Short mmCIF file of C-alpha atoms in Angstrom, two decimals:
data_model
loop_
_atom_site.label_atom_id
_atom_site.label_comp_id
_atom_site.label_asym_id
_atom_site.label_seq_id
_atom_site.Cartn_x
_atom_site.Cartn_y
_atom_site.Cartn_z
CA MET A 1 18.13 -2.62 12.75
CA GLU A 2 20.77 -1.32 9.94
CA GLY A 3 21.74 -2.07 6.34
CA ILE A 4 18.85 -2.51 4.35
CA THR A 5 16.82 0.23 6.79
CA MET A 6 19.14 2.90 5.81
CA THR A 7 16.63 2.61 2.47
CA PHE A 8 13.52 3.70 3.94
CA GLY A 9 13.78 6.93 4.41
CA ILE A 10 12.42 10.47 4.18
CA ASP A 11 13.50 10.99 1.01
CA THR A 12 11.89 7.55 -0.43
CA LYS A 13 10.86 7.75 -3.60
CA GLY A 14 9.35 5.28 -6.39
CA VAL A 15 6.59 2.23 -6.01
CA TYR A 16 5.72 -0.14 -2.68
CA PRO A 17 3.52 -2.57 -3.83
CA ILE A 18 1.22 -3.50 -1.05
CA ALA A 19 0.90 -7.16 -1.35
CA ALA A 20 -1.63 -9.80 -1.06
CA THR A 21 -1.01 -12.96 1.42
CA PRO A 22 -1.50 -15.74 -1.08
CA PHE A 23 -3.21 -18.84 0.11
CA HIS A 24 -4.64 -22.25 -0.95
CA PRO A 25 -8.04 -23.35 -1.45
CA ASP A 26 -8.24 -24.42 1.27
CA GLY A 27 -6.80 -21.14 3.94
CA VAL A 28 -3.53 -22.13 4.36
CA LEU A 29 -0.15 -20.26 3.41
CA ASP A 30 0.63 -20.46 0.08
CA THR A 31 4.29 -19.89 0.57
CA ALA A 32 5.68 -20.94 -2.97
CA SER A 33 3.24 -17.80 -4.01
CA ILE A 34 4.55 -15.83 -1.59
CA ASP A 35 8.43 -16.68 -3.11
CA ARG A 36 7.04 -15.43 -6.65
CA MET A 37 5.33 -12.83 -5.78
CA ILE A 38 8.06 -11.28 -3.96
CA ASP A 39 10.34 -12.24 -7.03
CA PHE A 40 7.93 -10.12 -9.64
CA TYR A 41 7.75 -7.06 -7.48
CA HIS A 42 12.02 -7.16 -7.94
CA GLU A 43 11.89 -8.31 -11.81
CA ALA A 44 8.58 -5.13 -12.30
CA GLY A 45 11.52 -2.61 -11.03
CA SER A 46 9.68 -2.21 -7.12
CA THR A 47 11.29 0.53 -4.94
CA GLY A 48 10.46 -1.43 -1.71
CA ILE A 49 6.95 -3.97 -0.39
CA THR A 50 4.63 -3.39 1.74
CA ILE A 51 2.99 -6.48 3.65
CA LEU A 52 0.43 -7.49 6.28
CA GLY A 53 -1.53 -4.26 5.37
CA ILE A 54 -5.99 -4.33 4.83
CA MET A 55 -4.67 -5.77 1.15
CA GLY A 56 -3.12 -8.63 2.78
CA GLU A 57 -5.34 -10.03 5.54
CA ALA A 58 -3.77 -9.11 8.12
CA PRO A 59 -6.58 -9.48 10.91
CA LYS A 60 -7.50 -13.31 9.30
CA LEU A 61 -3.42 -14.22 10.20
CA GLU A 62 -2.46 -16.25 13.23
CA PRO A 63 0.63 -14.30 15.05
CA GLU A 64 2.59 -17.21 13.99
CA GLU A 65 1.57 -17.01 10.85
CA SER A 66 2.11 -12.91 10.57
CA LEU A 67 5.38 -13.48 11.79
CA ALA A 68 6.74 -16.32 9.43
CA ILE A 69 5.66 -13.97 6.22
CA VAL A 70 8.01 -11.21 7.96
CA LYS A 71 10.92 -13.79 8.26
CA GLN A 72 10.14 -15.29 4.22
CA VAL A 73 9.66 -12.47 2.44
CA VAL A 74 12.40 -10.31 4.25
CA ALA A 75 14.98 -13.54 3.29
CA ARG A 76 14.35 -12.86 0.20
CA SER A 77 13.88 -9.76 -0.81
CA LYS A 78 16.41 -7.74 -1.99
CA ILE A 79 14.82 -4.54 -1.29
CA PRO A 80 13.39 -2.47 1.82
CA VAL A 81 9.76 -4.04 3.36
CA VAL A 82 7.88 -2.41 5.22
CA VAL A 83 5.19 -4.25 7.83
CA GLY A 84 2.43 -3.09 8.89
CA VAL A 85 1.66 -3.55 12.04
CA SER A 86 -1.55 -2.26 12.79
CA ALA A 87 -3.55 -4.11 16.41
CA PRO A 88 -6.36 -3.38 18.49
CA GLY A 89 -3.72 -3.52 21.28
CA PHE A 90 -0.44 -2.27 21.48
CA ALA A 91 1.14 -5.24 22.99
CA ALA A 92 0.46 -7.00 19.74
CA MET A 93 1.62 -3.80 17.55
CA ARG A 94 5.16 -3.66 19.74
CA ARG A 95 5.92 -8.04 19.74
CA LEU A 96 4.96 -7.18 15.57
CA ALA A 97 7.13 -4.28 15.15
CA ARG A 98 9.88 -5.01 17.46
CA ASP A 99 10.24 -9.11 15.84
CA ALA A 100 9.99 -7.58 12.21
CA MET A 101 12.36 -5.16 12.73
CA ASP A 102 14.83 -7.58 14.54
CA LEU A 103 13.96 -10.01 11.24
CA GLY A 104 15.68 -6.91 8.54
CA ALA A 105 12.39 -5.09 7.28
CA GLY A 106 12.87 -1.39 6.53
CA GLY A 107 10.19 -0.50 8.98
CA VAL A 108 6.89 -0.82 9.61
CA MET A 109 3.17 1.15 8.82
CA ILE A 110 1.10 2.64 11.57
CA ALA A 111 -2.85 3.51 11.17
CA PRO A 112 -5.25 4.91 13.36
CA ALA A 113 -7.53 3.05 15.27
CA PRO A 114 -11.00 3.17 13.84
CA HIS A 115 -12.67 4.88 16.95
CA LEU A 116 -10.61 7.76 16.97
CA ARG A 117 -12.74 11.01 16.96
CA THR A 118 -11.01 14.32 17.88
CA ASP A 119 -7.64 15.66 17.26
CA ASP A 120 -6.52 14.95 20.73
CA GLN A 121 -6.96 11.55 20.44
CA ILE A 122 -5.84 11.39 16.99
CA THR A 123 -2.79 12.58 18.19
CA ASN A 124 -2.29 10.59 21.97
CA TYR A 125 -2.94 7.56 20.06
CA PHE A 126 0.09 7.69 18.08
CA ASN A 127 2.39 9.25 20.85
CA GLN A 128 1.24 5.65 22.73
CA ALA A 129 1.89 3.81 19.50
CA VAL A 130 5.30 5.13 18.97
CA GLU A 131 6.18 4.87 22.65
CA ALA A 132 4.92 1.16 22.26
CA VAL A 133 7.21 0.09 19.36
CA GLY A 134 10.26 2.13 20.07
CA THR A 135 11.44 5.34 18.76
CA ASP A 136 13.93 3.17 17.01
CA VAL A 137 11.77 2.11 14.27
CA PRO A 138 10.99 4.50 11.31
CA TRP A 139 7.19 4.29 10.39
CA ALA A 140 4.65 5.24 8.01
CA LEU A 141 1.98 7.20 9.05
CA GLN A 142 -1.45 5.44 7.12
CA ASP A 143 -3.98 7.72 6.35
CA TYR A 144 -6.84 6.01 4.96
CA PRO A 145 -10.69 7.91 6.03
CA LEU A 146 -12.08 6.16 3.65
CA THR A 147 -11.90 2.16 5.25
CA LEU A 148 -10.83 3.43 8.82
CA THR A 149 -13.44 6.01 9.47
CA VAL A 150 -10.41 8.29 11.24
CA GLN A 151 -10.13 12.14 9.95
CA MET A 152 -6.58 13.51 9.92
CA SER A 153 -6.70 17.29 9.20
CA VAL A 154 -3.35 18.86 7.70
CA PRO A 155 -2.81 20.41 10.58
CA VAL A 156 -3.13 16.92 12.62
CA ILE A 157 -0.74 15.03 10.30
CA SER A 158 1.53 18.10 11.05
CA ARG A 159 1.97 17.19 14.67
CA ILE A 160 2.45 14.21 14.16
CA MET A 161 5.11 14.92 12.16
CA ALA A 162 6.60 17.65 14.31
CA ASP A 163 6.17 14.92 17.56
CA HIS A 164 7.70 11.79 16.32
CA ALA A 165 11.01 11.99 14.11
CA SER A 166 10.70 8.07 13.49
CA CYS A 167 7.84 8.68 11.37
CA ILE A 168 9.31 9.26 8.03
CA MET A 169 6.76 8.55 5.02
CA LEU A 170 3.17 9.44 5.17
CA LYS A 171 0.97 6.92 2.90
CA ALA A 172 -1.65 9.26 1.24
CA GLU A 173 -4.87 7.96 0.64
CA ASP A 174 -7.70 10.51 1.64
CA TRP A 175 -10.25 11.19 -1.13
CA PRO A 176 -10.86 13.82 -2.18
CA GLY A 177 -6.71 13.91 -1.16
CA LEU A 178 -5.17 16.39 -4.41
CA GLU A 179 -5.64 19.55 -2.26
CA LYS A 180 -4.08 18.01 1.06
CA LEU A 181 -0.91 16.59 -0.98
CA SER A 182 -0.66 19.86 -2.06
CA ALA A 183 -1.94 21.83 1.24
CA LEU A 184 1.45 19.60 2.89
CA ARG A 185 4.06 20.54 0.28
CA LYS A 186 3.50 23.69 0.36
CA ALA A 187 3.51 23.58 4.36
CA GLN A 188 7.14 21.38 3.35
CA ALA A 189 8.00 24.21 0.83
CA GLU A 190 7.77 27.48 3.46
CA GLY A 191 9.42 25.26 5.87
CA ARG A 192 6.37 24.78 8.60
CA LEU A 193 6.73 21.48 7.96
CA ARG A 194 9.42 18.90 8.22
CA PRO A 195 11.17 16.90 4.77
CA PHE A 196 9.35 13.23 5.09
CA SER A 197 8.01 11.21 2.48
CA ILE A 198 4.65 10.62 0.53
CA LEU A 199 3.51 8.11 -1.26
CA THR A 200 -0.09 7.50 -2.12
CA ALA A 201 -2.88 4.94 -2.81
CA ASN A 202 -5.80 4.72 -3.32
CA ALA A 203 -6.06 1.75 -5.84
CA GLY A 204 -3.68 4.10 -7.62
CA LEU A 205 -7.04 5.84 -8.86
CA PHE A 206 -5.81 9.73 -8.95
CA LEU A 207 -1.55 8.76 -9.82
CA ASP A 208 -2.48 10.73 -13.24
CA PHE A 209 -1.91 14.23 -11.07
CA GLU A 210 -0.51 13.06 -7.87
CA PRO A 211 2.65 13.48 -8.53
CA GLU A 212 2.17 16.70 -10.05
CA ARG A 213 1.07 17.48 -6.30
CA GLY A 214 4.16 16.36 -5.21
CA SER A 215 3.56 12.75 -4.57
CA ASP A 216 6.90 10.73 -4.95
CA GLY A 217 5.32 7.62 -5.73
CA ALA A 218 2.54 5.13 -5.04
CA MET A 219 2.27 2.39 -1.86
CA THR A 220 -0.97 0.56 -3.84
CA GLY A 221 -1.93 -2.68 -4.49
CA TYR A 222 -2.97 -2.03 -7.98
CA ALA A 223 -2.46 -5.73 -9.75
CA PHE A 224 0.27 -4.08 -12.65
CA PRO A 225 3.35 -2.78 -10.11
CA ASP A 226 5.53 -3.17 -13.44
CA MET A 227 2.78 -0.37 -15.17
CA LEU A 228 2.69 1.36 -11.87
CA VAL A 229 6.92 1.64 -12.14
CA GLU A 230 6.65 2.85 -15.74
CA LEU A 231 4.06 5.25 -15.14
CA ASP A 232 5.77 6.68 -12.50
CA ALA A 233 9.23 7.16 -14.80
CA LEU A 234 7.05 8.36 -17.22
CA HIS A 235 6.16 11.38 -14.86
CA ARG A 236 9.88 11.94 -13.08
CA LYS A 237 10.91 12.39 -17.12
CA GLY A 238 8.86 15.36 -17.25
CA GLU A 239 6.46 12.92 -19.91
CA ARG A 240 2.96 14.35 -19.19
CA ASP A 241 1.04 12.91 -22.15
CA ALA A 242 2.95 9.27 -21.59
CA ALA A 243 1.79 9.24 -18.22
CA HIS A 244 -2.45 10.22 -18.58
CA ASP A 245 -2.13 7.53 -22.11
CA LEU A 246 -0.35 4.83 -19.32
CA PHE A 247 -2.86 6.07 -16.93
CA ASP A 248 -5.99 5.80 -19.02
CA LEU A 249 -5.37 2.52 -20.89
CA HIS A 250 -4.95 1.09 -16.89
CA LEU A 251 -8.36 3.36 -15.52
CA PRO A 252 -11.17 0.91 -16.04
CA LEU A 253 -9.51 -1.86 -14.66
CA ILE A 254 -8.17 0.45 -11.86
CA ARG A 255 -11.80 1.46 -11.08
CA TYR A 256 -13.11 -2.20 -11.28
CA GLU A 257 -10.84 -2.87 -8.50
CA GLN A 258 -11.51 0.02 -6.10
CA GLN A 259 -15.04 -1.16 -5.39
CA PRO A 260 -15.62 -1.95 -2.06
CA VAL A 261 -16.22 -5.51 -0.74
CA VAL A 262 -14.84 -7.13 -3.46
CA GLY A 263 -11.95 -5.50 -5.08
CA LEU A 264 -9.07 -7.49 -3.13
CA ALA A 265 -11.33 -10.58 -4.82
CA VAL A 266 -10.65 -8.16 -8.14
CA ARG A 267 -6.74 -7.74 -7.37
CA LYS A 268 -6.20 -11.72 -6.32
CA HIS A 269 -8.12 -12.67 -9.67
CA VAL A 270 -5.49 -10.91 -11.66
CA LEU A 271 -2.66 -11.78 -9.60
CA MET A 272 -3.80 -15.28 -10.53
CA ARG A 273 -4.60 -14.35 -14.02
CA ARG A 274 -0.78 -13.28 -14.31
CA GLY A 275 0.88 -16.31 -12.81
CA ILE A 276 1.78 -14.83 -10.14
CA ILE A 277 -0.32 -16.17 -7.54
CA SER A 278 -1.72 -19.91 -7.30
CA SER A 279 -4.76 -19.00 -6.39
CA ASP A 280 -7.01 -15.77 -5.60
CA THR A 281 -8.36 -17.38 -2.43
CA GLN A 282 -9.68 -15.56 0.56
CA ARG A 283 -9.42 -16.24 3.93
CA LYS A 284 -13.16 -16.66 5.02
CA PRO A 285 -15.38 -14.59 6.22
CA TRP A 286 -15.25 -12.77 2.25
CA PRO A 287 -17.30 -12.86 -0.68
CA ALA A 288 -15.68 -14.26 -4.06
CA LEU A 289 -16.09 -12.60 -7.28
CA SER A 290 -19.12 -14.24 -9.47
CA ALA A 291 -18.35 -15.98 -12.93
CA THR A 292 -19.88 -12.50 -14.25
CA ALA A 293 -17.61 -10.34 -12.48
CA ARG A 294 -14.34 -13.02 -13.27
CA GLU A 295 -15.34 -12.53 -17.00
CA GLU A 296 -16.13 -9.12 -16.51
CA VAL A 297 -12.03 -8.62 -15.31
CA ASP A 298 -11.02 -10.57 -18.21
CA TYR A 299 -12.26 -8.64 -20.65
CA LEU A 300 -10.86 -5.96 -19.41
CA LEU A 301 -7.61 -7.58 -19.15
CA SER A 302 -8.14 -8.29 -22.82
CA ARG A 303 -8.78 -4.60 -23.82
CA ILE A 304 -6.10 -3.13 -22.44
CA ALA A 305 -3.59 -5.73 -23.67
CA ARG A 306 -4.67 -4.83 -27.51
CA LYS A 307 -1.96 -2.31 -26.06
CA ASP A 308 -0.09 -3.45 -23.13
CA PRO A 309 1.11 -6.65 -23.00
CA ARG A 310 1.58 -7.71 -18.88
CA ALA A 311 -2.31 -7.50 -19.42
CA ALA A 312 -1.97 -10.71 -21.76
CA ILE A 313 -3.58 -13.58 -19.88
#
Protein backbone atom coordinates (compact mmCIF):
# COMPACT_ATOMS: atom_id res chain seq x y z
CA MET A 1 0.00 0.00 0.00
CA GLU A 2 2.72 2.42 -1.06
CA GLY A 3 3.34 4.69 -4.02
CA ILE A 4 0.13 6.16 -5.35
CA THR A 5 -1.55 5.95 -1.95
CA MET A 6 0.79 8.67 -0.73
CA THR A 7 -0.87 11.20 -3.05
CA PHE A 8 -4.25 10.68 -1.38
CA GLY A 9 -3.92 12.42 1.96
CA ILE A 10 -4.88 15.25 4.27
CA ASP A 11 -3.53 17.82 1.77
CA THR A 12 -5.47 16.52 -1.24
CA LYS A 13 -6.88 19.29 -3.42
CA GLY A 14 -8.55 19.56 -6.82
CA VAL A 15 -11.26 17.52 -8.51
CA TYR A 16 -12.10 13.86 -7.96
CA PRO A 17 -14.91 13.00 -10.38
CA ILE A 18 -17.40 10.44 -9.13
CA ALA A 19 -17.37 7.93 -11.97
CA ALA A 20 -20.42 6.33 -13.47
CA THR A 21 -20.36 2.63 -14.22
CA PRO A 22 -20.92 2.16 -17.97
CA PHE A 23 -23.14 -0.67 -19.15
CA HIS A 24 -24.08 -2.00 -22.56
CA PRO A 25 -27.82 -1.84 -23.38
CA ASP A 26 -28.17 -5.43 -22.16
CA GLY A 27 -26.75 -4.51 -18.74
CA VAL A 28 -23.32 -6.07 -19.22
CA LEU A 29 -20.33 -4.02 -18.05
CA ASP A 30 -18.90 -1.86 -20.86
CA THR A 31 -15.15 -2.17 -20.33
CA ALA A 32 -14.24 -0.12 -23.41
CA SER A 33 -16.26 2.80 -22.08
CA ILE A 34 -14.58 2.44 -18.70
CA ASP A 35 -11.18 2.91 -20.35
CA ARG A 36 -12.42 5.86 -22.37
CA MET A 37 -13.95 7.47 -19.28
CA ILE A 38 -10.74 7.11 -17.25
CA ASP A 39 -8.72 8.62 -20.10
CA PHE A 40 -11.18 11.51 -20.25
CA TYR A 41 -10.82 12.22 -16.53
CA HIS A 42 -7.04 12.37 -16.98
CA GLU A 43 -7.29 14.71 -19.94
CA ALA A 44 -9.71 16.92 -18.01
CA GLY A 45 -7.03 17.56 -15.38
CA SER A 46 -8.62 15.61 -12.54
CA THR A 47 -6.61 15.11 -9.36
CA GLY A 48 -8.09 11.68 -8.70
CA ILE A 49 -11.07 9.45 -9.45
CA THR A 50 -13.74 7.96 -7.17
CA ILE A 51 -15.44 4.76 -8.28
CA LEU A 52 -18.22 2.51 -6.96
CA GLY A 53 -20.07 5.32 -5.24
CA ILE A 54 -23.79 5.96 -5.33
CA MET A 55 -23.44 7.30 -8.87
CA GLY A 56 -21.54 4.14 -9.79
CA GLU A 57 -24.60 1.96 -9.05
CA ALA A 58 -22.45 -0.09 -6.68
CA PRO A 59 -25.36 -1.96 -5.02
CA LYS A 60 -26.35 -3.35 -8.42
CA LEU A 61 -22.96 -4.95 -9.04
CA GLU A 62 -21.89 -8.49 -8.25
CA PRO A 63 -18.85 -8.63 -5.93
CA GLU A 64 -16.76 -10.03 -8.78
CA GLU A 65 -17.82 -7.16 -11.03
CA SER A 66 -16.88 -4.57 -8.42
CA LEU A 67 -13.43 -6.06 -8.07
CA ALA A 68 -13.02 -6.29 -11.86
CA ILE A 69 -13.85 -2.57 -12.18
CA VAL A 70 -11.34 -1.69 -9.46
CA LYS A 71 -8.66 -3.76 -11.18
CA GLN A 72 -9.32 -2.20 -14.60
CA VAL A 73 -9.50 1.40 -13.36
CA VAL A 74 -6.46 1.21 -11.10
CA ALA A 75 -4.40 -0.43 -13.85
CA ARG A 76 -5.26 2.32 -16.31
CA SER A 77 -5.30 5.35 -14.02
CA LYS A 78 -2.33 7.67 -13.60
CA ILE A 79 -3.98 9.42 -10.65
CA PRO A 80 -5.24 8.09 -7.28
CA VAL A 81 -8.37 5.97 -7.32
CA VAL A 82 -10.71 6.04 -4.31
CA VAL A 83 -13.07 3.07 -4.05
CA GLY A 84 -16.49 3.24 -2.42
CA VAL A 85 -16.70 0.23 -0.11
CA SER A 86 -19.90 0.96 1.82
CA ALA A 87 -21.87 -2.25 2.35
CA PRO A 88 -24.61 -3.63 4.61
CA GLY A 89 -22.09 -5.83 6.39
CA PHE A 90 -18.48 -5.34 7.45
CA ALA A 91 -17.28 -8.61 5.93
CA ALA A 92 -18.07 -7.41 2.42
CA MET A 93 -16.66 -3.97 3.23
CA ARG A 94 -13.41 -5.48 4.46
CA ARG A 95 -13.01 -7.77 1.47
CA LEU A 96 -13.49 -5.03 -1.12
CA ALA A 97 -11.34 -2.53 0.80
CA ARG A 98 -8.43 -4.92 1.27
CA ASP A 99 -8.62 -6.24 -2.29
CA ALA A 100 -8.80 -2.69 -3.70
CA MET A 101 -5.76 -1.59 -1.72
CA ASP A 102 -3.84 -4.69 -2.77
CA LEU A 103 -4.59 -3.77 -6.39
CA GLY A 104 -3.16 -0.28 -5.85
CA ALA A 105 -6.12 1.93 -4.96
CA GLY A 106 -5.28 5.20 -3.23
CA GLY A 107 -7.89 4.71 -0.52
CA VAL A 108 -11.55 3.97 0.13
CA MET A 109 -14.72 5.89 0.90
CA ILE A 110 -17.11 4.86 3.67
CA ALA A 111 -20.63 6.19 4.25
CA PRO A 112 -22.72 5.74 7.39
CA ALA A 113 -25.36 3.02 7.32
CA PRO A 114 -28.82 4.57 6.78
CA HIS A 115 -30.27 3.15 10.02
CA LEU A 116 -27.95 5.16 12.29
CA ARG A 117 -29.62 7.89 14.33
CA THR A 118 -27.78 8.84 17.52
CA ASP A 119 -24.30 10.29 17.78
CA ASP A 120 -23.05 7.23 19.64
CA GLN A 121 -24.50 4.91 17.01
CA ILE A 122 -22.68 6.84 14.29
CA THR A 123 -19.31 6.93 16.00
CA ASN A 124 -19.54 3.28 17.07
CA TYR A 125 -20.34 2.34 13.46
CA PHE A 126 -17.17 3.95 12.19
CA ASN A 127 -15.15 2.39 14.99
CA GLN A 128 -16.27 -1.00 13.71
CA ALA A 129 -15.80 -0.04 10.06
CA VAL A 130 -12.19 1.04 10.62
CA GLU A 131 -11.55 -2.12 12.62
CA ALA A 132 -12.93 -4.11 9.69
CA VAL A 133 -10.97 -2.51 6.84
CA GLY A 134 -7.82 -1.94 8.87
CA THR A 135 -6.24 1.15 10.37
CA ASP A 136 -3.65 1.18 7.56
CA VAL A 137 -6.29 1.96 4.91
CA PRO A 138 -6.74 5.70 4.21
CA TRP A 139 -10.38 6.60 3.83
CA ALA A 140 -12.82 9.40 3.09
CA LEU A 141 -15.86 9.98 5.29
CA GLN A 142 -19.01 10.57 3.23
CA ASP A 143 -21.46 13.00 4.82
CA TYR A 144 -24.59 12.80 2.66
CA PRO A 145 -27.73 13.11 4.82
CA LEU A 146 -30.03 13.93 1.90
CA THR A 147 -29.75 10.39 0.59
CA LEU A 148 -28.39 8.41 3.53
CA THR A 149 -30.69 10.07 6.14
CA VAL A 150 -27.86 10.18 8.70
CA GLN A 151 -27.19 13.55 10.31
CA MET A 152 -23.56 14.03 11.27
CA SER A 153 -23.00 17.24 13.21
CA VAL A 154 -19.70 19.10 13.39
CA PRO A 155 -18.99 17.59 16.85
CA VAL A 156 -19.65 14.08 15.53
CA ILE A 157 -17.39 14.58 12.50
CA SER A 158 -14.74 16.02 14.83
CA ARG A 159 -15.04 12.97 17.09
CA ILE A 160 -14.63 10.58 14.14
CA MET A 161 -11.58 12.51 12.93
CA ALA A 162 -10.07 12.48 16.42
CA ASP A 163 -10.64 8.74 16.80
CA HIS A 164 -9.31 7.70 13.39
CA ALA A 165 -6.08 9.08 11.96
CA SER A 166 -6.69 6.95 8.86
CA CYS A 167 -9.63 9.19 7.91
CA ILE A 168 -7.88 11.74 5.75
CA MET A 169 -10.79 13.33 3.89
CA LEU A 170 -14.36 14.50 4.36
CA LYS A 171 -16.66 14.27 1.37
CA ALA A 172 -19.00 17.08 2.37
CA GLU A 173 -22.45 17.01 0.82
CA ASP A 174 -24.80 18.17 3.52
CA TRP A 175 -27.46 20.65 2.46
CA PRO A 176 -27.31 23.35 3.66
CA GLY A 177 -23.60 22.85 4.17
CA LEU A 178 -21.79 26.17 3.82
CA GLU A 179 -21.99 27.04 7.52
CA LYS A 180 -20.95 23.50 8.41
CA LEU A 181 -17.92 23.87 6.16
CA SER A 182 -17.00 27.17 7.81
CA ALA A 183 -17.41 25.66 11.28
CA LEU A 184 -15.07 22.79 10.48
CA ARG A 185 -12.40 25.10 9.08
CA LYS A 186 -12.73 27.41 12.10
CA ALA A 187 -12.18 24.48 14.45
CA GLN A 188 -9.06 23.55 12.50
CA ALA A 189 -7.76 27.12 12.51
CA GLU A 190 -8.21 27.26 16.28
CA GLY A 191 -6.40 23.97 16.80
CA ARG A 192 -9.48 22.10 18.03
CA LEU A 193 -9.55 19.78 15.02
CA ARG A 194 -6.72 18.10 13.16
CA PRO A 195 -6.10 18.80 9.45
CA PHE A 196 -7.89 16.81 6.76
CA SER A 197 -8.94 17.40 3.17
CA ILE A 198 -12.50 18.52 2.40
CA LEU A 199 -13.93 17.90 -1.05
CA THR A 200 -17.54 18.89 -1.70
CA ALA A 201 -20.28 17.25 -3.72
CA ASN A 202 -24.05 17.76 -4.09
CA ALA A 203 -23.64 17.68 -7.88
CA GLY A 204 -21.58 20.86 -7.62
CA LEU A 205 -24.66 22.89 -6.75
CA PHE A 206 -22.80 25.11 -4.29
CA LEU A 207 -19.38 25.22 -5.91
CA ASP A 208 -19.75 28.94 -6.43
CA PHE A 209 -19.14 29.59 -2.72
CA GLU A 210 -17.69 26.40 -1.23
CA PRO A 211 -14.05 27.24 -2.10
CA GLU A 212 -14.49 30.58 -0.36
CA ARG A 213 -15.69 28.70 2.74
CA GLY A 214 -12.58 26.52 2.77
CA SER A 215 -13.19 23.49 0.56
CA ASP A 216 -10.16 21.93 -1.12
CA GLY A 217 -12.03 21.05 -4.29
CA ALA A 218 -14.84 18.87 -5.57
CA MET A 219 -15.77 15.19 -5.53
CA THR A 220 -18.90 15.08 -7.60
CA GLY A 221 -20.38 13.42 -10.64
CA TYR A 222 -21.32 16.47 -12.70
CA ALA A 223 -20.84 15.43 -16.32
CA PHE A 224 -18.34 18.25 -17.01
CA PRO A 225 -15.33 17.46 -14.82
CA ASP A 226 -13.22 19.53 -17.20
CA MET A 227 -15.34 22.55 -16.29
CA LEU A 228 -14.98 21.70 -12.58
CA VAL A 229 -11.19 21.68 -12.95
CA GLU A 230 -11.29 25.11 -14.60
CA LEU A 231 -13.68 26.41 -11.95
CA ASP A 232 -11.42 25.19 -9.16
CA ALA A 233 -8.40 26.83 -10.79
CA LEU A 234 -10.22 30.17 -11.11
CA HIS A 235 -11.13 30.07 -7.43
CA ARG A 236 -7.55 29.25 -6.44
CA LYS A 237 -6.25 32.17 -8.51
CA GLY A 238 -8.70 34.54 -6.82
CA GLU A 239 -10.60 35.24 -10.04
CA ARG A 240 -13.94 35.35 -8.26
CA ASP A 241 -16.09 36.94 -10.96
CA ALA A 242 -14.74 34.64 -13.68
CA ALA A 243 -15.38 31.62 -11.46
CA HIS A 244 -18.96 32.70 -10.79
CA ASP A 245 -19.54 33.44 -14.48
CA LEU A 246 -18.45 29.93 -15.42
CA PHE A 247 -20.56 28.42 -12.66
CA ASP A 248 -23.61 30.46 -13.67
CA LEU A 249 -23.28 29.23 -17.25
CA HIS A 250 -23.51 25.60 -16.15
CA LEU A 251 -25.98 26.09 -13.30
CA PRO A 252 -29.16 25.20 -15.25
CA LEU A 253 -27.72 21.78 -16.16
CA ILE A 254 -26.28 21.28 -12.66
CA ARG A 255 -29.74 21.98 -11.26
CA TYR A 256 -31.39 19.63 -13.76
CA GLU A 257 -28.96 16.85 -12.81
CA GLN A 258 -29.84 17.33 -9.14
CA GLN A 259 -33.36 15.92 -9.52
CA PRO A 260 -33.98 12.87 -7.34
CA VAL A 261 -34.47 9.53 -9.09
CA VAL A 262 -33.61 10.76 -12.62
CA GLY A 263 -30.37 12.58 -11.79
CA LEU A 264 -28.10 9.67 -12.69
CA ALA A 265 -29.99 9.14 -15.94
CA VAL A 266 -29.30 12.78 -16.84
CA ARG A 267 -25.60 12.44 -16.09
CA LYS A 268 -25.25 9.27 -18.09
CA HIS A 269 -27.11 10.84 -21.01
CA VAL A 270 -24.74 13.81 -21.01
CA LEU A 271 -21.68 11.56 -20.74
CA MET A 272 -23.01 9.59 -23.70
CA ARG A 273 -23.70 12.71 -25.76
CA ARG A 274 -20.15 13.88 -25.03
CA GLY A 275 -18.83 10.58 -26.42
CA ILE A 276 -17.35 9.45 -23.11
CA ILE A 277 -19.53 6.36 -22.67
CA SER A 278 -21.31 4.44 -25.40
CA SER A 279 -24.69 4.01 -23.72
CA ASP A 280 -26.64 5.76 -20.98
CA THR A 281 -28.04 2.43 -19.77
CA GLN A 282 -28.56 1.94 -16.05
CA ARG A 283 -29.07 -1.39 -14.41
CA LYS A 284 -32.63 -2.09 -13.38
CA PRO A 285 -34.52 -1.12 -11.38
CA TRP A 286 -34.17 2.48 -12.47
CA PRO A 287 -36.31 4.80 -14.59
CA ALA A 288 -35.01 5.91 -17.96
CA LEU A 289 -35.26 9.47 -19.20
CA SER A 290 -38.37 10.25 -21.20
CA ALA A 291 -38.03 11.59 -24.72
CA THR A 292 -39.10 15.01 -23.43
CA ALA A 293 -36.44 14.98 -20.71
CA ARG A 294 -33.75 14.05 -23.22
CA GLU A 295 -34.79 16.95 -25.41
CA GLU A 296 -34.63 19.30 -22.43
CA VAL A 297 -31.13 18.15 -21.52
CA ASP A 298 -29.96 18.53 -25.11
CA TYR A 299 -31.45 22.02 -25.17
CA LEU A 300 -29.54 22.96 -22.03
CA LEU A 301 -26.35 21.63 -23.62
CA SER A 302 -26.94 23.73 -26.71
CA ARG A 303 -27.35 26.85 -24.58
CA ILE A 304 -24.13 26.18 -22.65
CA ALA A 305 -22.31 25.52 -25.93
CA ARG A 306 -22.91 29.11 -27.03
CA LYS A 307 -20.19 30.16 -24.59
CA ASP A 308 -18.50 26.88 -23.67
CA PRO A 309 -17.55 24.65 -26.64
CA ARG A 310 -17.16 21.65 -24.33
CA ALA A 311 -20.96 21.36 -24.36
CA ALA A 312 -21.22 21.11 -28.15
CA ILE A 313 -22.88 17.85 -29.19
